[in-house]
Amino acid sequence: MEKKGGNTMATYGLMIDNEYCTGCHTCEIACRNELGLPQGQWGIKLLEMGPWRKMDGKWEGKYVPVPTTYCTMCESRVEAGGVPSCVLHCLANAIEYGTLEELAHKMAERGEQCSIFLP
């Protein structure tokens, strides 16, 4: 999504921090309700990886929210001054909305388990 600010166009997206996602599915539900999608269709889908046993004998698993082709980053909410529904309702604050520049800076601070989604 691009927005005009002054004379420049800024590219907006979502940063997803997979280290902090707790797998609560709130992003899925908030998005589906916001977009009015029927059961079985998702604007963002939570994938579950694992669990798998690590070499030290401990178990590990990850939750990975993945925006789909239905994701509009809640254009009408954003145009009204809000943030995408998934960002607003993420209980772990694992999803953030902003310009590509802002998100890249935050991603560098957070660590290796982040990804950026651009529509």
GROMACS .gro file of C-alpha atoms in nm:
model
  119
    1MET     CA    1   0.000   0.000   0.000
    2GLU     CA    2   0.137   0.339  -0.091
    3LYS     CA    3   0.031   0.670   0.060
    4LYS     CA    4   0.118   1.016  -0.054
    5GLY     CA    5   0.281   1.235   0.207
    6GLY     CA    6   0.393   1.573   0.080
    7ASN     CA    7   0.575   1.510  -0.248
    8THR     CA    8   0.680   1.152  -0.176
    9MET     CA    9   0.506   0.816  -0.183
   10ALA     CA   10   0.568   0.596   0.120
   11THR     CA   11   0.522   0.220   0.104
   12TYR     CA   12   0.331   0.076   0.401
   13GLY     CA   13   0.328  -0.281   0.524
   14LEU     CA   14   0.309  -0.515   0.821
   15MET     CA   15   0.597  -0.642   1.032
   16ILE     CA   16   0.531  -0.976   1.196
   17ASP     CA   17   0.750  -1.086   1.488
   18ASN     CA   18   0.723  -1.464   1.500
   19GLU     CA   19   0.918  -1.483   1.824
   20TYR     CA   20   0.635  -1.316   2.016
   21CYS     CA   21   0.329  -1.461   1.840
   22THR     CA   22   0.144  -1.677   2.093
   23GLY     CA   23  -0.086  -1.853   1.846
   24CYS     CA   24  -0.408  -1.701   1.983
   25HIS     CA   25  -0.569  -1.664   1.634
   26THR     CA   26  -0.703  -1.317   1.724
   27CYS     CA   27  -0.550  -1.169   1.407
   28GLU     CA   28  -0.739  -1.424   1.194
   29ILE     CA   29  -1.073  -1.355   1.359
   30ALA     CA   30  -1.033  -0.976   1.360
   31CYS     CA   31  -0.937  -0.977   0.993
   32ARG     CA   32  -1.216  -1.210   0.885
   33ASN     CA   33  -1.472  -0.998   1.070
   34GLU     CA   34  -1.331  -0.673   0.929
   35LEU     CA   35  -1.339  -0.801   0.570
   36GLY     CA   36  -1.662  -0.998   0.608
   37LEU     CA   37  -1.499  -1.317   0.483
   38PRO     CA   38  -1.687  -1.646   0.509
   39GLN     CA   39  -1.573  -1.942   0.718
   40GLY     CA   40  -1.262  -2.101   0.565
   41GLN     CA   41  -1.128  -1.783   0.401
   42TRP     CA   42  -0.866  -1.568   0.563
   43GLY     CA   43  -0.703  -1.230   0.516
   44ILE     CA   44  -0.430  -1.349   0.752
   45LYS     CA   45  -0.383  -1.716   0.840
   46LEU     CA   46  -0.195  -1.846   1.141
   47LEU     CA   47   0.032  -2.138   1.053
   48GLU     CA   48   0.159  -2.371   1.323
   49MET     CA   49   0.505  -2.521   1.291
   50GLY     CA   50   0.609  -2.806   1.515
   51PRO     CA   51   0.652  -2.905   1.780
   52TRP     CA   52   0.992  -3.059   1.717
   53ARG     CA   53   1.258  -3.183   1.956
   54LYS     CA   54   1.577  -2.978   1.967
   55MET     CA   55   1.923  -3.129   2.009
   56ASP     CA   56   1.922  -3.032   2.378
   57GLY     CA   57   1.607  -3.241   2.432
   58LYS     CA   58   1.373  -2.943   2.469
   59TRP     CA   59   1.071  -2.896   2.248
   60GLU     CA   60   1.014  -2.600   2.020
   61GLY     CA   61   0.726  -2.479   1.809
   62LYS     CA   62   0.640  -2.161   1.624
   63TYR     CA   63   0.330  -1.973   1.516
   64VAL     CA   64   0.356  -1.781   1.192
   65PRO     CA   65   0.082  -1.533   1.089
   66VAL     CA   66   0.079  -1.513   0.708
   67PRO     CA   67  -0.122  -1.248   0.519
   68THR     CA   68  -0.310  -1.391   0.220
   69THR     CA   69  -0.419  -1.241  -0.110
   70TYR     CA   70  -0.741  -1.127   0.063
   71CYS     CA   71  -0.541  -0.889   0.287
   72THR     CA   72  -0.611  -0.525   0.205
   73MET     CA   73  -0.431  -0.399   0.516
   74CYS     CA   74  -0.773  -0.260   0.609
   75GLU     CA   75  -0.752   0.033   0.369
   76SER     CA   76  -1.070   0.200   0.498
   77ARG     CA   77  -0.955   0.173   0.863
   78VAL     CA   78  -0.614   0.317   0.775
   79GLU     CA   79  -0.765   0.598   0.564
   80ALA     CA   80  -0.976   0.691   0.869
   81GLY     CA   81  -0.660   0.719   1.081
   82GLY     CA   82  -0.660   0.371   1.234
   83VAL     CA   83  -0.443   0.066   1.193
   84PRO     CA   84  -0.524  -0.270   1.032
   85SER     CA   85  -0.754  -0.486   1.241
   86CYS     CA   86  -0.491  -0.758   1.292
   87VAL     CA   87  -0.252  -0.499   1.440
   88LEU     CA   88  -0.518  -0.351   1.667
   89HIS     CA   89  -0.626  -0.687   1.807
   90CYS     CA   90  -0.291  -0.870   1.832
   91LEU     CA   91  -0.269  -0.958   2.201
   92ALA     CA   92   0.110  -1.006   2.191
   93ASN     CA   93   0.182  -0.691   1.987
   94ALA     CA   94   0.359  -0.919   1.739
   95ILE     CA   95   0.215  -0.737   1.433
   96GLU     CA   96   0.301  -0.375   1.356
   97TYR     CA   97   0.194  -0.141   1.076
   98GLY     CA   98   0.408   0.135   0.929
   99THR     CA   99   0.624   0.253   0.644
  100LEU     CA  100   0.878   0.015   0.498
  101GLU     CA  101   1.154   0.235   0.640
  102GLU     CA  102   1.004   0.229   0.992
  103LEU     CA  103   0.943  -0.145   0.979
  104ALA     CA  104   1.294  -0.224   0.854
  105HIS     CA  105   1.438  -0.022   1.144
  106LYS     CA  106   1.216  -0.204   1.398
  107MET     CA  107   1.298  -0.538   1.240
  108ALA     CA  108   1.672  -0.472   1.278
  109GLU     CA  109   1.618  -0.394   1.648
  110ARG     CA  110   1.398  -0.696   1.720
  111GLY     CA  111   1.596  -0.982   1.573
  112GLU     CA  112   1.594  -1.266   1.328
  113GLN     CA  113   1.240  -1.397   1.357
  114CYS     CA  114   1.063  -1.102   1.194
  115SER     CA  115   0.922  -1.068   0.845
  116ILE     CA  116   0.773  -0.778   0.652
  117PHE     CA  117   0.458  -0.811   0.438
  118LEU     CA  118   0.399  -0.566   0.155
  119PRO     CA  119   0.075  -0.592  -0.040
   0.00000   0.00000   0.00000
